[in-house]
Short mmCIF file of C-alpha atoms and ligand atoms in Angstrom, two decimals:
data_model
loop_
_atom_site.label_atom_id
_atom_site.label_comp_id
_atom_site.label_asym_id
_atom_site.label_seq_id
_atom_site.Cartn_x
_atom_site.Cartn_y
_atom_site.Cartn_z
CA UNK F 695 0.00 0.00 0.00
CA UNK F 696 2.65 2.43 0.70
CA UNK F 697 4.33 2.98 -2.54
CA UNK F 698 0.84 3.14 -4.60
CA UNK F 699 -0.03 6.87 -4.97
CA UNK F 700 -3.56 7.55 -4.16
CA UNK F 701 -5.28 10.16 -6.10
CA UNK F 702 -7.40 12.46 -3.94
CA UNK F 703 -7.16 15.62 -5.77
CA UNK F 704 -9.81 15.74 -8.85
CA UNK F 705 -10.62 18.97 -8.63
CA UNK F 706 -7.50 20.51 -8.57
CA UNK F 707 -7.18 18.82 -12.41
CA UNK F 708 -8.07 14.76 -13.54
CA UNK F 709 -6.21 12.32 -15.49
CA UNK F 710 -6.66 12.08 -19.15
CA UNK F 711 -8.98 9.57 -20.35
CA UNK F 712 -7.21 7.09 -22.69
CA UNK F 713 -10.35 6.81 -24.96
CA UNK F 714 -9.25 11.03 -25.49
CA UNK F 715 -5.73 10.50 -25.69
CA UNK F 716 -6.70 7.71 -28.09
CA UNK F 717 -8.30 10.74 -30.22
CA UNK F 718 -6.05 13.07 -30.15
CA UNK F 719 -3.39 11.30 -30.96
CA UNK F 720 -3.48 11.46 -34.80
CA UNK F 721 -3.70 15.01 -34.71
CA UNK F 722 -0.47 15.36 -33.29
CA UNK F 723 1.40 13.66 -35.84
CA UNK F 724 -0.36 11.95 -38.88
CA UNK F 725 -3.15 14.58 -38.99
CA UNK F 726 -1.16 18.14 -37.81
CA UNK F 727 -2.37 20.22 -40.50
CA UNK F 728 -3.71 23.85 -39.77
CA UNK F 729 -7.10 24.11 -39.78
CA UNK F 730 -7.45 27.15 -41.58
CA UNK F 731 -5.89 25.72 -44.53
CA UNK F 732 -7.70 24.92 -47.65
CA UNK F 733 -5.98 21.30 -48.57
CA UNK F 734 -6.84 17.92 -47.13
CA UNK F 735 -5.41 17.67 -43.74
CA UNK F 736 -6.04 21.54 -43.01
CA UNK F 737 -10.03 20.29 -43.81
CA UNK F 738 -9.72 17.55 -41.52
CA UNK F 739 -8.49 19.18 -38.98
CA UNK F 740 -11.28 22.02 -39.40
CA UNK F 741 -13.69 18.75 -39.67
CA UNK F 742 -12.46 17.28 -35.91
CA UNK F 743 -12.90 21.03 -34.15
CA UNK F 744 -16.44 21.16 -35.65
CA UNK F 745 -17.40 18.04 -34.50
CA UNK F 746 -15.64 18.73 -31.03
CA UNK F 747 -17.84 21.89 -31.39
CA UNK F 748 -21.01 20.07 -31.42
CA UNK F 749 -20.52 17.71 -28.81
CA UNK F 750 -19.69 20.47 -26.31
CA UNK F 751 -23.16 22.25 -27.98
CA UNK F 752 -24.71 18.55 -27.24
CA UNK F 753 -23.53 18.33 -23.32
CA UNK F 754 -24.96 22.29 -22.42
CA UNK F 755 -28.06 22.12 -25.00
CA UNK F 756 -26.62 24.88 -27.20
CA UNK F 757 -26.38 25.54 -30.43
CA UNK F 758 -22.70 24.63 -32.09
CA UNK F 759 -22.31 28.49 -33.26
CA UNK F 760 -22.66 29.89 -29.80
CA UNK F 761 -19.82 27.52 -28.73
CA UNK F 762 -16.27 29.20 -28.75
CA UNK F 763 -12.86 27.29 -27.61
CA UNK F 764 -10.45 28.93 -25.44
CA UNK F 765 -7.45 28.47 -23.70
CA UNK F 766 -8.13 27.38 -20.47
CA UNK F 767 -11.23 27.95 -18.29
CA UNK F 768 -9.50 31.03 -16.56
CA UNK F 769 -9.54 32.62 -20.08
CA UNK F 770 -12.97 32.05 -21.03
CA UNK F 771 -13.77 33.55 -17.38
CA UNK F 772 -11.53 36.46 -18.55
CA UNK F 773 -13.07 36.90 -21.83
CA UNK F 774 -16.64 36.58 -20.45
CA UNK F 775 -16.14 39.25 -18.12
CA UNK F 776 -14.18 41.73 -20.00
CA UNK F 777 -15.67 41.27 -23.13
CA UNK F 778 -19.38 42.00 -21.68
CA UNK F 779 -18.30 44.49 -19.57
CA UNK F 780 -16.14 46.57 -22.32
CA UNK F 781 -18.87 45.81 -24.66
CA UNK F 782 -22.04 46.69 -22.83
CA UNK F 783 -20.61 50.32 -21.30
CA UNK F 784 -23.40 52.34 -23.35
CA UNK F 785 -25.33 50.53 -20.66
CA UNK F 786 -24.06 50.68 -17.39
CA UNK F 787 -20.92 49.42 -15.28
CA UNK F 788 -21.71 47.65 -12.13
CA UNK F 789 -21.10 43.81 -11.43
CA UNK F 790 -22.98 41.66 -9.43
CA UNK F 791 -20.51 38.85 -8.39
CA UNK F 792 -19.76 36.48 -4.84
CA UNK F 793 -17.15 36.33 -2.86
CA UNK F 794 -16.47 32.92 -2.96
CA UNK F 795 -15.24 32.81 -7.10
CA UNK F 796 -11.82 31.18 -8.52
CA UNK F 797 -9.48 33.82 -8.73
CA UNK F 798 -10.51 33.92 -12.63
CA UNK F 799 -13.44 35.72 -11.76
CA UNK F 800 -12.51 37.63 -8.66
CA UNK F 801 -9.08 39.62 -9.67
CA UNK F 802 -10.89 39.86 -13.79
CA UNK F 803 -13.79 42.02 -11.00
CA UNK F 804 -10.90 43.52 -9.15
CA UNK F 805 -9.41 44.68 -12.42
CA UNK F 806 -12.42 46.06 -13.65
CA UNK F 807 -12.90 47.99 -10.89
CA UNK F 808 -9.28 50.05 -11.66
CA UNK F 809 -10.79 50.55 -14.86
CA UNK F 810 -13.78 52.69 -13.69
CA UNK F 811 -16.65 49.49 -13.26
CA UNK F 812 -18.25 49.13 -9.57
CA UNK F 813 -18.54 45.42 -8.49
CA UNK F 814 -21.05 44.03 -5.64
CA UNK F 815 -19.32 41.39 -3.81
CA UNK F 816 -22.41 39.16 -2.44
CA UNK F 817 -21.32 37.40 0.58
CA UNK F 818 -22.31 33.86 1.17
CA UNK F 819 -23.87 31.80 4.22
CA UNK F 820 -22.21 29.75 6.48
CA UNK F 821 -22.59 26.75 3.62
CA UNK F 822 -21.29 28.76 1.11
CA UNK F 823 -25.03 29.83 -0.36
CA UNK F 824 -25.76 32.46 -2.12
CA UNK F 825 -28.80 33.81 -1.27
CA UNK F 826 -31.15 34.73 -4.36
CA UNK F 827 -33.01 37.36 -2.67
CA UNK F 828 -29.53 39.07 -2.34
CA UNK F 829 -28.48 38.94 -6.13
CA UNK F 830 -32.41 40.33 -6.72
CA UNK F 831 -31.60 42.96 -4.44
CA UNK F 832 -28.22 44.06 -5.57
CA UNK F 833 -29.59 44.77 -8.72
CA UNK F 834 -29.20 48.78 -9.84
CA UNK F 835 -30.29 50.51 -12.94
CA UNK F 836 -26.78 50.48 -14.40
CA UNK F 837 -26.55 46.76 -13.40
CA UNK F 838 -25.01 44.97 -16.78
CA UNK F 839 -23.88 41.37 -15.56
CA UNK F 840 -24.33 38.95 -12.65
CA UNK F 841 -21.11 36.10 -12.47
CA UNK F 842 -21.92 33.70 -10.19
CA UNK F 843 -20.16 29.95 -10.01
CA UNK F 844 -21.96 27.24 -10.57
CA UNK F 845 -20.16 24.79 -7.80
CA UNK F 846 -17.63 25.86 -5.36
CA UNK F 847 -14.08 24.29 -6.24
CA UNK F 848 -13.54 24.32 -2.81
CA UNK F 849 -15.90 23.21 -0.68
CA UNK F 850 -18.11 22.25 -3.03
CA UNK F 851 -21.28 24.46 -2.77
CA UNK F 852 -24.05 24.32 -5.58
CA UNK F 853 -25.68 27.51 -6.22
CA UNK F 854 -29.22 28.39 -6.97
CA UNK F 855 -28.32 29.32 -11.02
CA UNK F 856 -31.59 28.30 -12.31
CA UNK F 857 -33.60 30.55 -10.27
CA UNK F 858 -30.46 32.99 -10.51
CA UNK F 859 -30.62 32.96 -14.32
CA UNK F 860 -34.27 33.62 -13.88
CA UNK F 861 -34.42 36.67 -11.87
CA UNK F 862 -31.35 38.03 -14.57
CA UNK F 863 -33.22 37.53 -17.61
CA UNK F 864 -36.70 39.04 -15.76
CA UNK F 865 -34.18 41.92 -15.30
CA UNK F 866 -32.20 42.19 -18.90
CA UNK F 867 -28.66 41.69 -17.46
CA UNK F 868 -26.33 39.16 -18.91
CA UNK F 869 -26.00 36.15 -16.71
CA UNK F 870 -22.72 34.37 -16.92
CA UNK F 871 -21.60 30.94 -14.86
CA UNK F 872 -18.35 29.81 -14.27
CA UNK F 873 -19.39 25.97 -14.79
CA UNK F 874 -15.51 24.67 -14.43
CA UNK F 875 -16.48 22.24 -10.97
CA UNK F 876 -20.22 21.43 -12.58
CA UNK F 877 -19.71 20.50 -15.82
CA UNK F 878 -19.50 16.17 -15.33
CA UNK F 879 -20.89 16.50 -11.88
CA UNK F 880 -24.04 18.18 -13.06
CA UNK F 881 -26.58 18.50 -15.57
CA UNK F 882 -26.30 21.73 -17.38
CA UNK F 883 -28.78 23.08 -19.98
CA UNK F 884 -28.35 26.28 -20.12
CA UNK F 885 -31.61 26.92 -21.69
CA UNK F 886 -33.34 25.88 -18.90
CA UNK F 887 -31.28 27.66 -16.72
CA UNK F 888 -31.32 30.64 -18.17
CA UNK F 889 -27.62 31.07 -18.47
CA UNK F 890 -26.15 32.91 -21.36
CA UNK F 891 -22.52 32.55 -20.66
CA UNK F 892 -20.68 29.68 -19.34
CA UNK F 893 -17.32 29.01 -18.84
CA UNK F 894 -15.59 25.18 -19.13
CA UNK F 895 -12.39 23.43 -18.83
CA UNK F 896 -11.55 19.99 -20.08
CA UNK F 897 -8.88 19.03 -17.89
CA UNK F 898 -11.25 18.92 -14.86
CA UNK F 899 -13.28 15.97 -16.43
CA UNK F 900 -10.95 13.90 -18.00
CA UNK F 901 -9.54 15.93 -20.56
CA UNK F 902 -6.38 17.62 -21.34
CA UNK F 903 -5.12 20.80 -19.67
CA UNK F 904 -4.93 23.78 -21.81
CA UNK F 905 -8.37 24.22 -23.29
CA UNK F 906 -11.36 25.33 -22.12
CA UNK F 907 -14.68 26.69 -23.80
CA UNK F 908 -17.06 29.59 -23.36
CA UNK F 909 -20.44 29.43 -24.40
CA UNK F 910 -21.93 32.66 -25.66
CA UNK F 911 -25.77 33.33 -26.32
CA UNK F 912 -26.55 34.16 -29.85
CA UNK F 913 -27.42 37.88 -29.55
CA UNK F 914 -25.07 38.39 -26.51
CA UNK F 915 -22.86 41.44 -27.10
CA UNK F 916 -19.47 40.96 -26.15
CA UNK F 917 -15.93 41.78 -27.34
CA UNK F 918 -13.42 40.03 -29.10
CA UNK F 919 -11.21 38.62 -26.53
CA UNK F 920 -8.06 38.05 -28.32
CA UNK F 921 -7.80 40.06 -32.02
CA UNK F 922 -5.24 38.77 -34.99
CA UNK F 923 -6.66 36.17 -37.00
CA UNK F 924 -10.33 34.53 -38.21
CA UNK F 925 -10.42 31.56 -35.84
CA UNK F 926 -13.50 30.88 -33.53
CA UNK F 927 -15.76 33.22 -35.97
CA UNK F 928 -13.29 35.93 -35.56
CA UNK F 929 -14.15 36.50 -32.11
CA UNK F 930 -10.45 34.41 -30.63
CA UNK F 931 -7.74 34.79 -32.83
CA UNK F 932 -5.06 32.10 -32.32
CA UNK F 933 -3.94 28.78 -34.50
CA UNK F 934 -6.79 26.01 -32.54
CA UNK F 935 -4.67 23.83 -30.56
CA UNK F 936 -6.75 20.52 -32.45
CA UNK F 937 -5.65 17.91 -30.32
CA UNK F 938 -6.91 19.94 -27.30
CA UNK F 939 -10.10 20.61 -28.62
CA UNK F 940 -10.56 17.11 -30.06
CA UNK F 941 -9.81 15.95 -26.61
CA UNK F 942 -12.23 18.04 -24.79
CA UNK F 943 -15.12 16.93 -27.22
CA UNK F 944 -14.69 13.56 -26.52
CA UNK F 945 -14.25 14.23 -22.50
CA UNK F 946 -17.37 16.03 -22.33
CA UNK F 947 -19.24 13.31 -24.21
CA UNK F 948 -17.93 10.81 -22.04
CA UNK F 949 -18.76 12.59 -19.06
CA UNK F 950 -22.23 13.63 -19.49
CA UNK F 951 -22.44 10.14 -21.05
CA UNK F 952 -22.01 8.32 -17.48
CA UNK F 953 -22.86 11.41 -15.54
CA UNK F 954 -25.22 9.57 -13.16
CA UNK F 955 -23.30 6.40 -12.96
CA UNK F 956 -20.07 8.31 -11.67
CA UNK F 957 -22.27 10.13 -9.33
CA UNK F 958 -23.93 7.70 -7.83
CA UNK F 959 -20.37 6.20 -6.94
CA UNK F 960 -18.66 9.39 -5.65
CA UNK F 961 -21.70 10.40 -3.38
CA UNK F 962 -20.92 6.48 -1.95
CA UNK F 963 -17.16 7.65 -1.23
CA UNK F 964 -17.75 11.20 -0.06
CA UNK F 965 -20.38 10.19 2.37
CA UNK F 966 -18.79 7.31 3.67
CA UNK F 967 -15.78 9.23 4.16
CA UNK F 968 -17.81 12.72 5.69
CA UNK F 969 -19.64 10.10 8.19
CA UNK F 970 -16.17 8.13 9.36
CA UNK F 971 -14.15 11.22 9.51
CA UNK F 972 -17.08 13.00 11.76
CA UNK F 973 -16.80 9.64 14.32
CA UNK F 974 -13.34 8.89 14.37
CA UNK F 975 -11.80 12.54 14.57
CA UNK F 976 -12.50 15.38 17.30
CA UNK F 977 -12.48 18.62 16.92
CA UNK F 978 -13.36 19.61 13.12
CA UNK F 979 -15.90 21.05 11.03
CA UNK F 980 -17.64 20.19 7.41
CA UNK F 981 -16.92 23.02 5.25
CA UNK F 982 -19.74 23.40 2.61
CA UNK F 983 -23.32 22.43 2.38
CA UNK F 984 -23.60 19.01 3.71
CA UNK F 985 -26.34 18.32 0.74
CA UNK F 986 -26.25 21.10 -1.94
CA UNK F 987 -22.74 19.71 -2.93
CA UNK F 988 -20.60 18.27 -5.46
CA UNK F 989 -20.59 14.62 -5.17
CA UNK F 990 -16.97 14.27 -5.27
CA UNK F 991 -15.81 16.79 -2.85
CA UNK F 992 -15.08 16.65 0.70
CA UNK F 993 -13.88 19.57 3.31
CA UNK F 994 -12.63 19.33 6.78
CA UNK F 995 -11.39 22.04 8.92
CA UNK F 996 -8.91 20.90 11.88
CA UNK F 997 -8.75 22.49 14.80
CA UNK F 998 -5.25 22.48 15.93
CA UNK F 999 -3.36 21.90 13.47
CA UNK F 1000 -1.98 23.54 9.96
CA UNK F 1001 -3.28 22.27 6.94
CA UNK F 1002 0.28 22.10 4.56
CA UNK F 1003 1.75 19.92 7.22
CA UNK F 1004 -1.28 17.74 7.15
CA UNK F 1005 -0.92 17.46 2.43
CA UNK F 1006 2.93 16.60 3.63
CA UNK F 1007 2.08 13.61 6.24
CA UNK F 1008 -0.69 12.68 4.06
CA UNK F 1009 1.96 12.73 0.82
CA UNK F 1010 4.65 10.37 3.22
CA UNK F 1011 1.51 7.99 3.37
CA UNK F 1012 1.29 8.29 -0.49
CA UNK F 1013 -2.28 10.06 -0.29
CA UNK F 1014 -2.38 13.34 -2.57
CA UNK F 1015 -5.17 16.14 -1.36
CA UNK F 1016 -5.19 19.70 -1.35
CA UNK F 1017 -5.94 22.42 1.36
CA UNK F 1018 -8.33 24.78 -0.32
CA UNK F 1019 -7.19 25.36 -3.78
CA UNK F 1020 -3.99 24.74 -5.45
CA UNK F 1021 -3.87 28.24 -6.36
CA UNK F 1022 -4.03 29.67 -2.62
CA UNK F 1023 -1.10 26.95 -1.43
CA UNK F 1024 2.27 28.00 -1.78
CA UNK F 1025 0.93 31.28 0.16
CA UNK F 1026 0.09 31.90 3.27
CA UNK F 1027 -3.02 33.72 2.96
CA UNK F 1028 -5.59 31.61 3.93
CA UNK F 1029 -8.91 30.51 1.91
CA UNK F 1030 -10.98 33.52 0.53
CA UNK F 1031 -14.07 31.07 0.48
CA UNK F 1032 -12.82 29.24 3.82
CA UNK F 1033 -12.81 33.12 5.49
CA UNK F 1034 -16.52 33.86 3.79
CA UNK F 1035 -18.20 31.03 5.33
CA UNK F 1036 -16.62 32.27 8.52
CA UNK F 1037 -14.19 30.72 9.70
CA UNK F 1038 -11.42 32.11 11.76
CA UNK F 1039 -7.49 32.18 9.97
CA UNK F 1040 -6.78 29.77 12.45
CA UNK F 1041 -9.34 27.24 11.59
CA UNK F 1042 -9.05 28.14 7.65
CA UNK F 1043 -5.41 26.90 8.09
CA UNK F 1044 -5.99 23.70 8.76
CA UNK F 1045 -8.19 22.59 6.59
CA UNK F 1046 -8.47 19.59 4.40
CA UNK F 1047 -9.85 18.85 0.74
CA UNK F 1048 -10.29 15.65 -0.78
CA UNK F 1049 -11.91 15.18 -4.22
CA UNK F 1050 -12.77 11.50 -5.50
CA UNK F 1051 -12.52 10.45 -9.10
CA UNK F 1052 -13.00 7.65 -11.22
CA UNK F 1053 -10.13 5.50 -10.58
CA UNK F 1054 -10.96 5.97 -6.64
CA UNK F 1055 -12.48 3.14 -4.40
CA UNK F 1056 -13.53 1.83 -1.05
CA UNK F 1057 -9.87 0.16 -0.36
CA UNK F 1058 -8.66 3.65 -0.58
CA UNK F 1059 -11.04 5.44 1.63
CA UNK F 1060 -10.60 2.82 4.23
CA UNK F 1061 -6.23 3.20 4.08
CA UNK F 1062 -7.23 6.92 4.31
CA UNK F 1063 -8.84 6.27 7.53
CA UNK F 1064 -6.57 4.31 8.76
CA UNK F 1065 -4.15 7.06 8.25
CA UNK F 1066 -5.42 10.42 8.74
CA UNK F 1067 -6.59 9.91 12.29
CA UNK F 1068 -3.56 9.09 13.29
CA UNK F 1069 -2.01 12.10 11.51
CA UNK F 1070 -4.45 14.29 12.84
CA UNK F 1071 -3.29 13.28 16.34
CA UNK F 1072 0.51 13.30 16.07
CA UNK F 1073 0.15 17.10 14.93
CA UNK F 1074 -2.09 17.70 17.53
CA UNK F 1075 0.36 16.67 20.18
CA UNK F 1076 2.64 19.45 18.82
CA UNK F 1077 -0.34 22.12 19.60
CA UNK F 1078 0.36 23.58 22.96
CA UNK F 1079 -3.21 24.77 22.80
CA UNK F 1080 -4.49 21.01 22.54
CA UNK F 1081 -2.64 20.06 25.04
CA UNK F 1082 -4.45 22.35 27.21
CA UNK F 1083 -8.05 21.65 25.86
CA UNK F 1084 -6.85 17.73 26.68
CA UNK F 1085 -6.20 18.79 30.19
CA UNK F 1086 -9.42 20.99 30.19
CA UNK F 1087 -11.83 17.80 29.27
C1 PLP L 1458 -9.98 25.08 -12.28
C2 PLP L 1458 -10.98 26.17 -12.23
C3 PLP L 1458 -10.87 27.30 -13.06
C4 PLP L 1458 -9.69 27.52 -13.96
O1 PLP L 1458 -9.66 26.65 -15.06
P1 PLP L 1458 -8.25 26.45 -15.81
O2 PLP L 1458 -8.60 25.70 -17.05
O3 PLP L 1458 -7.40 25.64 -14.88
O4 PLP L 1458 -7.71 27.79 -16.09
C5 PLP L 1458 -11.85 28.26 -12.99
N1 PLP L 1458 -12.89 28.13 -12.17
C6 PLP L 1458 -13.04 27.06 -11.36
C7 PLP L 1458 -14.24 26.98 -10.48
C8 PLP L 1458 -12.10 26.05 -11.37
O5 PLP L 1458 -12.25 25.00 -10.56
#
């Protein structure tokens, strides 16, 4: 058991399928040409992106033409809010956003705001909610887009976006999602839900890092995001990285394919490991809402103890997992969406995310618990404050 590395950290990115490596294969060597160029394996090449094109349409129930590939899912977050709020000036220039975003959302806000737009920061509940009656009432005349995620890549949280979307379009102000976390977890129509941007990234179900799509509503007015050439309609100039795109077609198929059949599978491992962690370790908290929540994703806060020496005794037992978001280790702040639920620094610190994927099972939820615990306690001992709670009880 010890040398076998077990995976716990699917939201922070997946593994590549090898049915989509399998596809994108030829069009890294056999089948490179440029799709904008008029002989044979240019054409095929525009062929694979179109048909990548109306998968991803497929998965969201969107047309093909209102589905535009990016770079990543931080750039079609970027180009979402940029390009509607440089575009849509004439009408106003305040934001209606959360607290709780991926930096792709929050600093493109913060930016805006140093370039003369006003942004409404809604806070969240102590499970991460939004609260709908809040985003109603935030609304001003010069109101010109609400940007709310769609699941919390954190702790999880699913937000209200249908009834969101409804109370934006009731209103006339662009509604855009950043879908990254819900996209394979959850079924998205963004018809139905009234979205009319969305923002995706491949290499969080299954698919290769590097590409990501937006989907834009036919009508919605919004800038080019990156000018110099006639890809993507004109509207995101850059050669298409083919494989990339390829590869995200056939990872989104795949993944709203067995959407239910994964879920039903990763709700078994996250609740099995919420209830054991809650009996066999004092002293720690569920981050997120216990039920409105992404099936794969568990959050722990530990009193006591710091979560980056937790990911390092956890990585000497061969167990990868994440404290918060990869992004926010490596500094010291602690969580942005750990600190809007409420929690103190201290208890932010030393907290705990684990994300299951596919290849996870039972036999490694139960070597996690036979680990962590112990963990848990061993860094305890070195709290002088635990020792005195101990002595308290
Ligand atoms: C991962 C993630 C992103 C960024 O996507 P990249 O493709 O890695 O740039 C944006 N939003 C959320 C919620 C994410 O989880």
């Amino acid at each position: 058991m010890e040398n076998k590395m077990i995976y716990f950290d699917h939201a922070a990115t997946t593994p590549v399928k090898p049915e989509v490596v399998e596809e994108m294969m030829p069009y890294y060597t056999n089948k490179f040409g440029n799709a904008s160029s008029i002989y044979s394996i240019g054409r095929e090449s525009k062929k694979a992106i179109e048909e990548a094109r109306e998968r991803v349409a497929k998965a969201l129930g969107a047309m093909t033409r209102e589905i535009f590939f990016t770079g990543s899912g931080s750039e079609a977050d970027n180009w979402a809010i940029k390009g509607v709020a440089y575009s849509n000036k004439d009408r106003g220039n305040h934001i209606i956003t959360t607290a709780i975003e991926h930096h792709a959302v929050l600093h493109t806000c913060q930016y805006l705001e140093s370039d003369g737009f006003e942004v409404t920061y809604l806070p969240v509940d102590e499970n991460g909610l939004v609260s709908v009656e809040q985003v109603r009432k935030a609304i001003k005349p010069n109101t010109i887009l609400i940007t709310i995620m769609f699941a919390n890549n954190e702790i999880g949280t699913i937000q209200p976006i249908a009834e969101i979307g409804k109370i934006a379009k009731e209103n006339n102000i662009y509604f855009h999602t950043d879908a990254v976390q819900a996209i394979g977890s959850i079924p998205v129509n963004v018809n139905e839900l009234n979205v009319d941007l969305l923002s995706l990234s491949a290499h969080k179900f299954y698919g290769p890092k590097g590409v990501g799509a937006l989907y834009i509503r036919k009508g919605v007015k919004i800038t080019t995001f990156l000018h110099g050439g006639a890809q993507e309609r004109g509207r995101r100039a850059s050669t298409e990285n083919v494989p990339g795109i390829v590869g995200l077609g056939k990872a989104i198929e795949l993944a709203t394919e067995n959407l239910e059949q994964y879920n039903k599978k990763l709700i078994d491992l996250r609740d099995r490991t919420i209830e054991e962690i809650t009996k066999k370790v004092p002293f720690i908290k569920l981050n997120g809402d216990r039920y409105k929540r992404l099936p794969g994703n568990v959050n722990f806060s530990f009193e006591f103890i710091e979560g980056e020496s937790l990911l390092l005794m956890l990585d000497m037992k061969g167990i990868a997992a994440s404290s918060g978001s990869a992004c926010t280790s490596g500094s010291l702040d602690p969580s942005h969406v750990l600190l809007a639920i409420g929690l103190s620094h201290e208890i932010a610190h030393g907290s705990l995310r684990i994300s299951f994927g596919d290849e996870n099972t039972h036999e490694d939820v139960d070597y996690l618990m036979e680990v962590l615990p112990l963990i848990v306690e061993r860094l305890r001992e070195m709290s002088p404050l635990y020792e005195k709670v101990k002595r308290g009880n």
